[in-house]
Amino acid sequence: MSAAIIAPSRLRPIRLRLGLAALAVSAFSAFGNPAQARGPEGIADVAEKVIDAVVNISTSQTVEAKGGGSNSMPQLPPGSPFEEFFDDFFKNRKGPGGGSKGGDNGPPRKTNSLGSGFIIDTAGVVVTNNHVIADADEINVILNDGTKIKAELVGVDKKTDLAVLKFKPTKPLVAVKFGDSDKLRLGDWVVAIGNPFSLGGTVTAGIVSAKNRDISSGPYDSYIQTDAAINRGNSGGPLFNLDGDVIGVNTLIISPSGGSIGIGFAVPSKTVAGVVDQLRQFGELRRGWLGVRIQSVTDEIAESLNVKPPRGALVAGVDDKGPAKPAGIEPGDVVVKFDGKDVKDPKDLSRVVADTAVGKEVDVVIIRKGQEETKKVTLGRLQDPDKVQAAVKTDEPAPEKPVTQKALGLDLAALNKDLRTRYKIKDSVKGVVVTNVDANSDAAEKRLSAGDVIVEVAQEAVSSGADIQKRVDQLKKDGKKSVLLLVSNADGELRFVALSVQ
């Protein structure tokens, strides 16, 4: 499989126009020593040491052919002047048996893809990306000397895009070990080896451009960013430090052209090592589970909850069957430390919980009403159930117009049967329903909408518009700049929203 690309994947042809002047500039950099411009001398030693542990991953997949293969009619824009010509040529052309070929689908065909991987155990254990081997009917490992061996899948983790393969060695192998990605510094030299564009054993070098990079590609993003050239086919290949240890798995690039522009991402070895251990042991991932829904602590929310400085993960909801419930964690708590590790934002908490062993008892430090408290939680196991629910349409008589009250740019009404039916609000949801939002209000900017239910105001339950107005008036008297609302959607999922009261 080719490297995953966050950008249009079409490649442009490479044109080399290097004159003597360009070569001279390259050789005699303004920075002085030309050897320094190329990088440290140790790169060759690293490549020589680990090259035999890097493998190509070849996959094949059977797909249904469409349009009859070579006899298929080209896809043309409607009204194209060539449409009539190709219609006559393909659709009306008869085969040897007299039948029309143009509309037939050909037989299923095999497609082949190439990616990269690396050996971590001389027994024949290989690490690669999940997207390299996804949906493959057959997987082969190609060693550096060209030996091709069929491999079987041990396990995959889609959330980190990692996979473990196993094959039977026909001769002694070279294996590499994981280094400590936490010790990487910005500017450290790294070496990527892989199979870009089917050019196996390609070595490129660069530096660590950033750490803990979140590019919103998954729930546990914490990539190493590098300017080492990473292209299609490098996916699943190793990123080495100058000791020859694997400190990342090359997974993604950002490119407008499909080729390297010096922005590549690798899953850090700290994450990879934990995932690989579980896949080898269980064939699946067993992640820790806290049983809370969390959101960011904005400046307004921090001011409302007396969290200084703004930090942590705000608990917006607690699963009734989750580990956090019996431990005493509640909506409105802000988690600032988990198992001794600081939590700066929700992503920090998601990652550290997922990486913690199922069944482990941990200390969770929260801020509640401005005071720190420590809760002991025994982690459960994260499950991935399907949450697809079919929407049921019902024909209900037109409800009576509810009595509403305005506050905070919202039209508010007490929940009743008609309003629950209109907005499909579950019976378990209690509070005051929003029936309209002023388009020019702070509430509109914070994406409140009709059908949302305000459950609490300033961490006190409300049941009417009058309750909300009373709380807001009191906050104004107290000199508060914002009010914290606990808001539920129709399904009962909670979130906190801070609105200005000025």
Coordinates of C-alpha atoms in Angstrom, one line a residue, residues 1-6 11 115-116 129 131-132 190-197 199 202-209 223-240 247-267:
M1 CA 0.0 0.0 0.0
S2 CA 1.1 3.5 -0.6
A3 CA 1.8 6.0 2.1
A4 CA -1.3 7.7 3.5
I5 CA -1.4 11.3 2.2
I6 CA -3.3 14.2 3.6
L11 CA 1.9 13.3 -8.6
G115 CA 4.7 -0.7 1.5
S116 CA 7.4 -1.0 4.1
N129 CA 1.0 0.2 9.1
H131 CA -3.4 0.7 6.0
V132 CA -0.5 -1.1 4.2
V190 CA 16.7 10.9 12.2
V191 CA 17.0 8.3 9.4
A192 CA 14.0 6.9 7.4
I193 CA 14.4 3.7 5.4
G194 CA 11.7 2.2 3.3
N195 CA 10.2 1.4 -0.1
P196 CA 9.1 4.7 -1.7
F197 CA 7.6 4.2 -5.2
L199 CA 12.4 1.7 -4.7
T202 CA 15.9 3.8 0.1
V203 CA 17.6 5.8 2.9
T204 CA 16.7 9.4 3.7
A205 CA 17.7 11.6 6.6
G206 CA 16.4 14.8 8.3
I207 CA 15.7 16.2 11.7
V208 CA 12.9 16.1 14.2
S209 CA 10.7 19.0 13.3
Y223 CA 3.1 12.2 16.0
I224 CA 6.8 12.9 15.5
Q225 CA 7.1 15.3 12.7
T226 CA 10.2 15.1 10.5
D227 CA 11.6 16.7 7.3
A228 CA 13.3 13.4 6.3
A229 CA 11.9 12.5 2.8
I230 CA 8.9 10.2 3.2
N231 CA 6.9 9.3 0.1
R232 CA 4.3 6.8 -1.1
G233 CA 5.5 3.3 -0.1
N234 CA 7.4 4.5 3.0
S235 CA 4.3 3.7 5.1
G236 CA 5.1 1.2 7.8
G237 CA 8.8 1.8 7.5
P238 CA 11.0 2.7 10.5
L239 CA 12.4 6.0 11.6
F240 CA 15.7 5.6 13.3
I247 CA 11.9 5.8 17.4
G248 CA 8.9 5.9 15.1
V249 CA 6.9 4.3 12.3
N250 CA 6.4 6.4 9.2
T251 CA 2.7 6.8 8.6
L252 CA 1.5 10.0 7.1
I253 CA 2.7 12.9 4.9
I254 CA 1.2 16.3 4.0
S255 CA 1.7 17.1 0.4
P256 CA -0.1 19.0 -2.3
S257 CA 1.6 16.9 -5.0
G258 CA 1.8 13.4 -3.5
G259 CA 5.5 13.6 -3.0
S260 CA 7.6 14.7 0.0
I261 CA 7.7 18.4 0.8
G262 CA 9.4 17.8 4.1
I263 CA 6.3 17.3 6.3
G264 CA 6.1 13.7 7.4
F265 CA 4.7 12.0 10.5
A266 CA 5.7 9.0 12.4
V267 CA 3.9 7.1 15.3

